Amino acid sequence: MDPKFSCDVNMEILSRTSLKTLDITRCINKQFEKLTYDPGFLNFYKKRNKIVSGFLIQTGGNGYEFAPGPESNNLDLGFLPHDARILASSEQGIMVFESPHPQLQDSIVYHVCKPSSKQVLPLPYPKNSYITDNVYMVVVGSKPLHYKIVRLSEHKSDTDYGNGRCTSYHCEIFDSREWTWRVKDHVILPYTVYIISNYQWITTRGSIYMLLSNKEVLKFDAYSEEWTTFSSPIQTLYYPFSENPRLRKLVKYQGKLGFACMTPSLHSWEIWVLTVQSWEKLHVLDMKKDIAKLSLVAIYDADTWVMNEFKTLVFYSFKEGGCISKARKSYGGYSPIRILPFRSDFEPIDLKPVDLKG
């Protein structure tokens, strides 16, 4: 593809690519990257290629469902066990869920699944029997499929470690190439610091990012399997309401790690993006009165944010200032405990490496 082609020609060519090729194309040229995050292109691409795009919702009442985005196909989750709990998802079309063991009481089984093709594969049981706090998933290769699942368990705020008390998480990693869980060193955080939410995490470019209670960001690099922390763009001095977790969260903006924070006026959101060197403030999004009290869920595309109403996900254009679409939720009075972004085609996939099949 020649970057000198017209926008319409580039759109026609790109709209015929697979999801894998589309993601690769975004890394080739800034013009292609900008085009492929445009809501007009994405809606056209989803319709032409029958792409599923939206959010998996897990509630505290063991209910789950899929909320489709604009112009997306729906996703049938009726094949899952009725007592399944969705734990993690990816934008490569796969997810992780747990369900009670069919024979062992008080035990659970982890599964990896591609819901669009109804493929389900049980995973080996984790080595530790601690109670799960958070599960994360990151895809690190597509040909063949290679993914890692990170399980953090048994949060302790008074663990003795080194020179004093700290917060400690047991860490296990499942590697699809090895098809086994490995116990890693504990994740050690300062005393009283903790991961603030089990669905405010972002996966991009082979890393998982989690927001901490002290407003720093915890990063897991899936290639090196190392944990690091770095600062978020806000300072308490200038953001007096930043103690409220509802008013700050990590987001994904055009494939990059982003940070959204309510301004002190409580009438607009600041959107920051992490560049190679530092955080850069890209937008200040003014809110209309009808969505001022809603919680920000995610940035859906270059022009759309997603807000959580009691029984509805609202897709809202922050450039034109209007509602694009609404996805009704049907899980009754239970509140969502996870709202996970999800994107997929309908092609079958090898969930287990070929050389490990038996």
Coordinates of C-alpha atoms in Angstrom, one line a residue:
M1 CA 0.0 0.0 0.0
D2 CA 1.3 3.4 -0.9
P3 CA 0.8 6.2 1.7
K4 CA 0.2 8.5 -1.3
F5 CA -3.0 6.8 -2.3
S6 CA -6.2 8.6 -1.5
C7 CA -7.9 8.0 1.8
D8 CA -10.7 6.1 0.1
V9 CA -8.3 3.8 -1.7
N10 CA -6.4 3.1 1.5
M11 CA -9.7 2.5 3.3
E12 CA -10.8 0.0 0.7
I13 CA -7.6 -1.9 0.9
L14 CA -7.3 -2.0 4.7
S15 CA -11.0 -2.9 5.1
R16 CA -10.2 -6.3 3.4
T17 CA -7.4 -7.3 5.7
S18 CA -7.6 -9.7 8.7
L19 CA -7.5 -8.5 12.2
K20 CA -3.9 -9.7 12.5
T21 CA -2.9 -7.8 9.4
L22 CA -4.8 -4.7 10.5
D23 CA -2.8 -4.6 13.8
I24 CA 0.4 -5.0 11.9
T25 CA -0.5 -2.3 9.5
R26 CA -1.0 0.2 12.3
C27 CA 2.7 -0.1 13.1
I28 CA 3.8 0.6 9.5
N29 CA 2.7 4.2 9.0
K30 CA 1.1 7.0 11.1
Q31 CA -1.3 7.7 8.3
F32 CA -2.6 4.1 8.3
E33 CA -2.7 4.1 12.1
K34 CA -4.8 7.2 12.2
L35 CA -7.2 5.9 9.5
T36 CA -7.7 2.5 11.2
Y37 CA -8.8 4.1 14.5
D38 CA -11.3 6.4 12.8
P39 CA -14.8 5.4 13.8
G40 CA -16.1 5.6 10.2
F41 CA -13.4 3.1 9.1
L42 CA -13.9 0.8 12.0
N43 CA -17.7 0.6 11.5
F44 CA -17.2 -0.2 7.8
Y45 CA -14.5 -2.8 8.7
K46 CA -16.7 -4.5 11.3
K47 CA -19.7 -4.8 8.9
R48 CA -17.6 -6.0 5.9
N49 CA -15.7 -8.6 8.0
K50 CA -18.4 -9.6 10.5
I51 CA -16.2 -8.5 13.4
V52 CA -17.4 -8.8 17.0
S53 CA -16.4 -5.7 19.0
G54 CA -17.6 -4.6 22.4
F55 CA -17.4 -5.6 26.1
L56 CA -17.7 -8.8 28.1
I57 CA -19.5 -8.1 31.4
Q58 CA -19.2 -10.2 34.5
T59 CA -21.4 -9.4 37.5
G60 CA -21.3 -10.2 41.2
G61 CA -24.3 -12.5 40.8
N62 CA -22.4 -14.9 38.5
G63 CA -24.1 -13.4 35.5
Y64 CA -22.3 -12.6 32.3
E65 CA -23.1 -11.2 28.8
F66 CA -21.7 -9.4 25.8
A67 CA -22.5 -5.7 25.1
P68 CA -21.8 -5.0 21.4
G69 CA -20.4 -1.7 20.2
P70 CA -21.7 0.3 17.2
E71 CA -22.1 -1.8 14.0
S72 CA -20.8 -4.9 15.8
N73 CA -22.1 -8.4 15.4
N74 CA -23.5 -9.9 18.6
L75 CA -21.8 -12.7 20.5
D76 CA -23.6 -15.8 21.7
L77 CA -22.3 -16.9 25.2
G78 CA -25.0 -19.5 25.7
F79 CA -22.6 -22.3 25.3
L80 CA -20.7 -21.4 28.5
P81 CA -21.5 -23.1 31.8
H82 CA -24.3 -21.2 33.6
D83 CA -21.9 -20.7 36.6
A84 CA -18.9 -19.5 34.6
R85 CA -17.1 -16.4 35.7
I86 CA -15.2 -14.5 33.0
L87 CA -11.8 -13.4 34.4
A88 CA -9.8 -11.9 31.5
S89 CA -10.1 -11.2 27.8
S90 CA -8.0 -10.1 24.9
E91 CA -8.5 -8.1 21.6
Q92 CA -7.2 -11.2 19.8
G93 CA -10.5 -13.0 20.4
I94 CA -9.8 -15.2 23.3
M95 CA -10.7 -15.1 27.0
V96 CA -10.2 -16.9 30.3
F97 CA -13.1 -18.1 32.5
E98 CA -13.4 -20.3 35.6
S99 CA -16.2 -22.7 36.6
P100 CA -16.7 -25.2 39.5
H101 CA -14.9 -28.5 39.1
P102 CA -17.5 -31.1 38.0
Q103 CA -16.2 -33.6 40.6
L104 CA -14.2 -31.9 43.3
Q105 CA -16.1 -29.8 45.7
D106 CA -14.9 -26.2 46.4
S107 CA -12.5 -26.5 43.4
I108 CA -12.6 -24.6 40.2
V109 CA -11.3 -25.2 36.7
Y110 CA -9.7 -22.5 34.5
H111 CA -10.5 -22.5 30.8
V112 CA -9.2 -20.7 27.7
C113 CA -11.9 -20.0 25.1
K114 CA -12.6 -18.4 21.8
P115 CA -16.3 -17.6 22.2
S116 CA -17.0 -16.6 18.6
S117 CA -16.1 -20.1 17.4
K118 CA -17.3 -21.7 20.7
Q119 CA -13.9 -23.3 21.3
V120 CA -13.2 -24.2 25.0
L121 CA -10.1 -25.9 26.4
P122 CA -9.5 -26.6 30.1
L123 CA -6.2 -25.5 31.6
P124 CA -4.0 -27.2 34.2
Y125 CA -4.8 -26.3 37.7
P126 CA -2.6 -23.5 39.2
K127 CA 0.1 -24.7 41.6
N128 CA -0.9 -22.5 44.5
S129 CA -4.3 -23.0 46.3
Y130 CA -4.5 -19.4 47.5
I131 CA -7.7 -17.4 46.8
T132 CA -7.4 -15.6 43.4
D133 CA -7.4 -11.8 43.5
N134 CA -6.8 -10.9 39.9
V135 CA -6.3 -12.8 36.6
Y136 CA -4.8 -11.1 33.5
M137 CA -4.1 -12.2 30.0
V138 CA -1.7 -11.0 27.3
V139 CA -1.1 -12.4 23.8
V140 CA 2.5 -12.2 22.8
G141 CA 2.4 -14.0 19.4
S142 CA -0.2 -14.9 16.8
K143 CA 1.5 -17.4 14.4
P144 CA 1.3 -19.7 16.2
L145 CA -0.9 -18.3 19.0
H146 CA 1.1 -17.7 22.1
Y147 CA -0.4 -16.2 25.3
K148 CA 0.4 -15.8 28.9
I149 CA -2.0 -15.7 31.9
V150 CA -1.0 -14.0 35.1
R151 CA -2.7 -15.0 38.4
L152 CA -2.2 -12.8 41.5
S153 CA -3.6 -14.2 44.7
E154 CA -4.0 -13.7 48.4
H155 CA -3.5 -10.0 48.9
K156 CA -1.8 -9.3 52.3
S157 CA -1.3 -5.8 53.6
D158 CA 0.9 -6.7 56.5
T159 CA 3.5 -9.1 55.1
D160 CA 7.0 -8.8 56.6
Y161 CA 9.5 -8.5 53.7
G162 CA 13.0 -7.2 53.9
N163 CA 13.2 -4.1 56.0
G164 CA 9.5 -3.8 56.9
R165 CA 5.9 -4.4 56.2
C166 CA 4.6 -4.4 52.6
T167 CA 1.8 -5.5 50.4
S168 CA 2.5 -8.9 48.8
Y169 CA 0.8 -10.8 45.9
H170 CA 1.6 -14.4 45.1
C171 CA 2.3 -14.6 41.4
E172 CA 1.8 -17.5 38.9
I173 CA 2.2 -17.4 35.2
F174 CA 0.6 -19.8 32.7
D175 CA 2.6 -20.0 29.4
S176 CA 0.7 -21.6 26.5
R177 CA 3.9 -22.8 24.9
E178 CA 4.8 -24.7 28.1
W179 CA 1.2 -25.6 29.0
T180 CA 1.9 -25.3 32.7
W181 CA 1.8 -22.8 35.5
R182 CA 5.0 -21.4 36.9
V183 CA 5.3 -19.9 40.4
K184 CA 7.2 -16.6 40.2
D185 CA 8.6 -14.3 42.9
H186 CA 6.0 -12.4 44.9
V187 CA 4.9 -9.0 43.6
I188 CA 6.0 -6.7 46.4
L189 CA 4.4 -3.2 46.8
P190 CA 4.8 -0.6 49.6
Y191 CA 2.7 -1.0 52.7
T192 CA -1.0 0.0 52.2
V193 CA -0.5 0.2 48.4
Y194 CA -2.6 -2.2 46.4
I195 CA -4.1 -2.8 42.9
I196 CA -7.3 -0.7 43.1
S197 CA -9.6 -2.7 40.8
N198 CA -9.7 -6.1 39.1
Y199 CA -11.0 -4.6 35.8
Q200 CA -9.0 -1.4 35.5
W201 CA -6.1 -3.0 33.6
I202 CA -4.8 -2.4 30.1
T203 CA -2.9 -4.7 27.8
T204 CA -0.9 -3.2 25.0
R205 CA 2.4 -4.1 23.1
G206 CA 3.1 -7.2 25.2
S207 CA 2.6 -5.6 28.6
I208 CA -0.1 -5.5 31.2
Y209 CA -0.7 -2.2 33.2
M210 CA -2.6 -1.9 36.5
L211 CA -3.4 1.3 38.4
L212 CA -2.3 1.3 42.1
S213 CA -3.9 3.0 45.0
N214 CA -1.0 5.5 45.3
K215 CA -1.7 6.7 41.7
E216 CA 1.3 4.9 40.3
V217 CA 1.1 2.3 37.4
L218 CA 2.2 -1.3 37.9
K219 CA 3.6 -2.8 34.6
F220 CA 4.2 -6.5 33.8
D221 CA 6.4 -7.1 30.7
A222 CA 5.2 -10.5 29.3
Y223 CA 8.5 -11.0 27.5
S224 CA 10.9 -10.5 30.3
E225 CA 8.3 -11.3 33.0
E226 CA 9.5 -8.4 35.1
W227 CA 7.4 -6.1 37.2
T228 CA 8.1 -2.3 37.4
T229 CA 6.2 0.8 38.5
F230 CA 6.1 4.4 37.2
S231 CA 4.1 7.5 37.9
S232 CA 0.8 8.5 36.5
P233 CA 0.4 12.0 35.0
I234 CA -1.6 13.5 37.9
Q235 CA -0.5 15.0 41.2
T236 CA -2.8 15.2 44.2
L237 CA -2.0 18.9 44.7
Y238 CA -3.8 19.8 41.4
Y239 CA -6.4 17.0 41.4
P240 CA -8.1 17.2 44.8
F241 CA -10.8 14.6 43.8
S242 CA -8.3 12.1 42.6
E243 CA -8.6 9.9 45.7
N244 CA -11.9 8.6 44.3
P245 CA -11.1 5.6 42.0
R246 CA -14.2 6.3 39.9
L247 CA -12.6 9.6 38.8
R248 CA -9.4 8.2 37.5
K249 CA -8.6 5.1 35.5
L250 CA -6.3 3.6 32.9
V251 CA -7.6 3.5 29.3
K252 CA -6.4 2.3 25.9
Y253 CA -6.2 5.1 23.3
Q254 CA -5.4 4.1 19.7
G255 CA -3.4 1.2 20.9
K256 CA -1.4 3.1 23.5
L257 CA -1.6 3.2 27.3
G258 CA -3.8 6.1 28.4
F259 CA -4.9 7.7 31.6
A260 CA -8.2 9.4 32.2
C261 CA -8.9 11.7 35.1
M262 CA -11.8 13.9 36.1
T263 CA -10.8 17.5 36.4
P264 CA -11.4 19.4 39.7
S265 CA -14.5 21.1 38.1
L266 CA -16.1 17.6 37.8
H267 CA -17.4 18.7 34.3
S268 CA -14.7 17.3 32.0
W269 CA -12.1 14.4 31.7
E270 CA -8.5 14.8 30.8
I271 CA -7.1 12.1 28.5
W272 CA -3.3 11.5 28.7
V273 CA -1.3 9.1 26.6
L274 CA 2.1 7.6 27.5
T275 CA 4.7 8.4 24.8
V276 CA 8.2 7.1 24.5
Q277 CA 9.5 9.7 26.9
S278 CA 6.6 11.0 29.1
W279 CA 2.9 11.5 29.5
E280 CA 1.2 13.8 27.0
K281 CA -2.2 15.4 27.5
L282 CA -4.2 14.9 24.3
H283 CA -7.8 15.9 25.1
V284 CA -10.0 17.7 27.6
L285 CA -13.4 16.2 27.1
D286 CA -16.3 18.3 28.4
M287 CA -19.3 16.3 29.6
K288 CA -23.0 17.0 29.0
K289 CA -25.3 17.0 32.0
D290 CA -27.0 13.8 30.9
I291 CA -23.7 11.8 31.3
A292 CA -22.0 13.8 34.0
K293 CA -22.9 11.2 36.7
L294 CA -21.9 8.1 34.6
S295 CA -18.7 6.2 35.1
L296 CA -16.1 6.1 32.3
V297 CA -15.5 2.5 31.1
A298 CA -13.2 2.8 28.2
I299 CA -12.1 4.8 25.1
Y300 CA -13.7 2.8 22.3
D301 CA -12.1 4.5 19.2
A302 CA -10.6 7.8 18.2
D303 CA -13.9 9.6 18.8
T304 CA -15.9 7.4 21.2
W305 CA -15.9 6.9 24.9
V306 CA -18.0 4.3 26.8
M307 CA -20.0 5.2 29.9
N308 CA -21.6 2.8 32.3
E309 CA -25.2 3.5 33.2
F310 CA -27.1 1.2 35.6
K311 CA -28.5 -1.1 32.9
T312 CA -26.8 0.3 29.8
L313 CA -23.4 0.9 28.2
V314 CA -23.6 4.3 26.5
F315 CA -21.3 4.9 23.4
Y316 CA -20.8 8.6 23.3
S317 CA -19.0 10.8 20.7
F318 CA -16.8 13.3 22.5
K319 CA -16.2 15.4 19.3
E320 CA -19.8 15.9 18.3
G321 CA -21.2 15.6 21.9
G322 CA -24.0 13.0 21.3
C323 CA -24.9 9.5 22.1
I324 CA -24.0 7.1 19.2
S325 CA -25.6 3.9 20.6
K326 CA -26.6 2.1 23.7
A327 CA -26.1 -1.5 24.7
R328 CA -28.7 -2.7 27.1
K329 CA -27.6 -5.0 29.9
S330 CA -29.9 -7.7 31.3
Y331 CA -28.3 -9.0 34.4
G332 CA -30.9 -7.6 36.8
G333 CA -29.9 -5.7 39.9
Y334 CA -26.3 -7.0 40.1
S335 CA -23.5 -4.5 39.6
P336 CA -20.7 -5.4 37.1
I337 CA -17.4 -6.5 38.7
R338 CA -15.6 -6.7 35.4
I339 CA -16.2 -4.9 32.1
L340 CA -13.6 -6.2 29.7
P341 CA -13.0 -5.0 26.1
F342 CA -13.3 -7.8 23.5
R343 CA -12.7 -8.0 19.7
S344 CA -12.8 -11.1 17.5
D345 CA -13.4 -12.6 14.1
F346 CA -15.3 -16.0 13.7
E347 CA -12.3 -18.0 12.5
P348 CA -11.4 -21.2 14.5
I349 CA -8.0 -21.0 16.3
D350 CA -5.5 -23.4 17.8
L351 CA -5.8 -22.7 21.5
K352 CA -3.1 -25.2 22.3
P353 CA 0.3 -25.4 20.5
V354 CA 0.5 -28.1 17.9
D355 CA 3.5 -29.7 19.4
L356 CA 1.8 -30.1 22.8
K357 CA -1.4 -31.7 21.5
G358 CA -1.8 -35.3 22.5

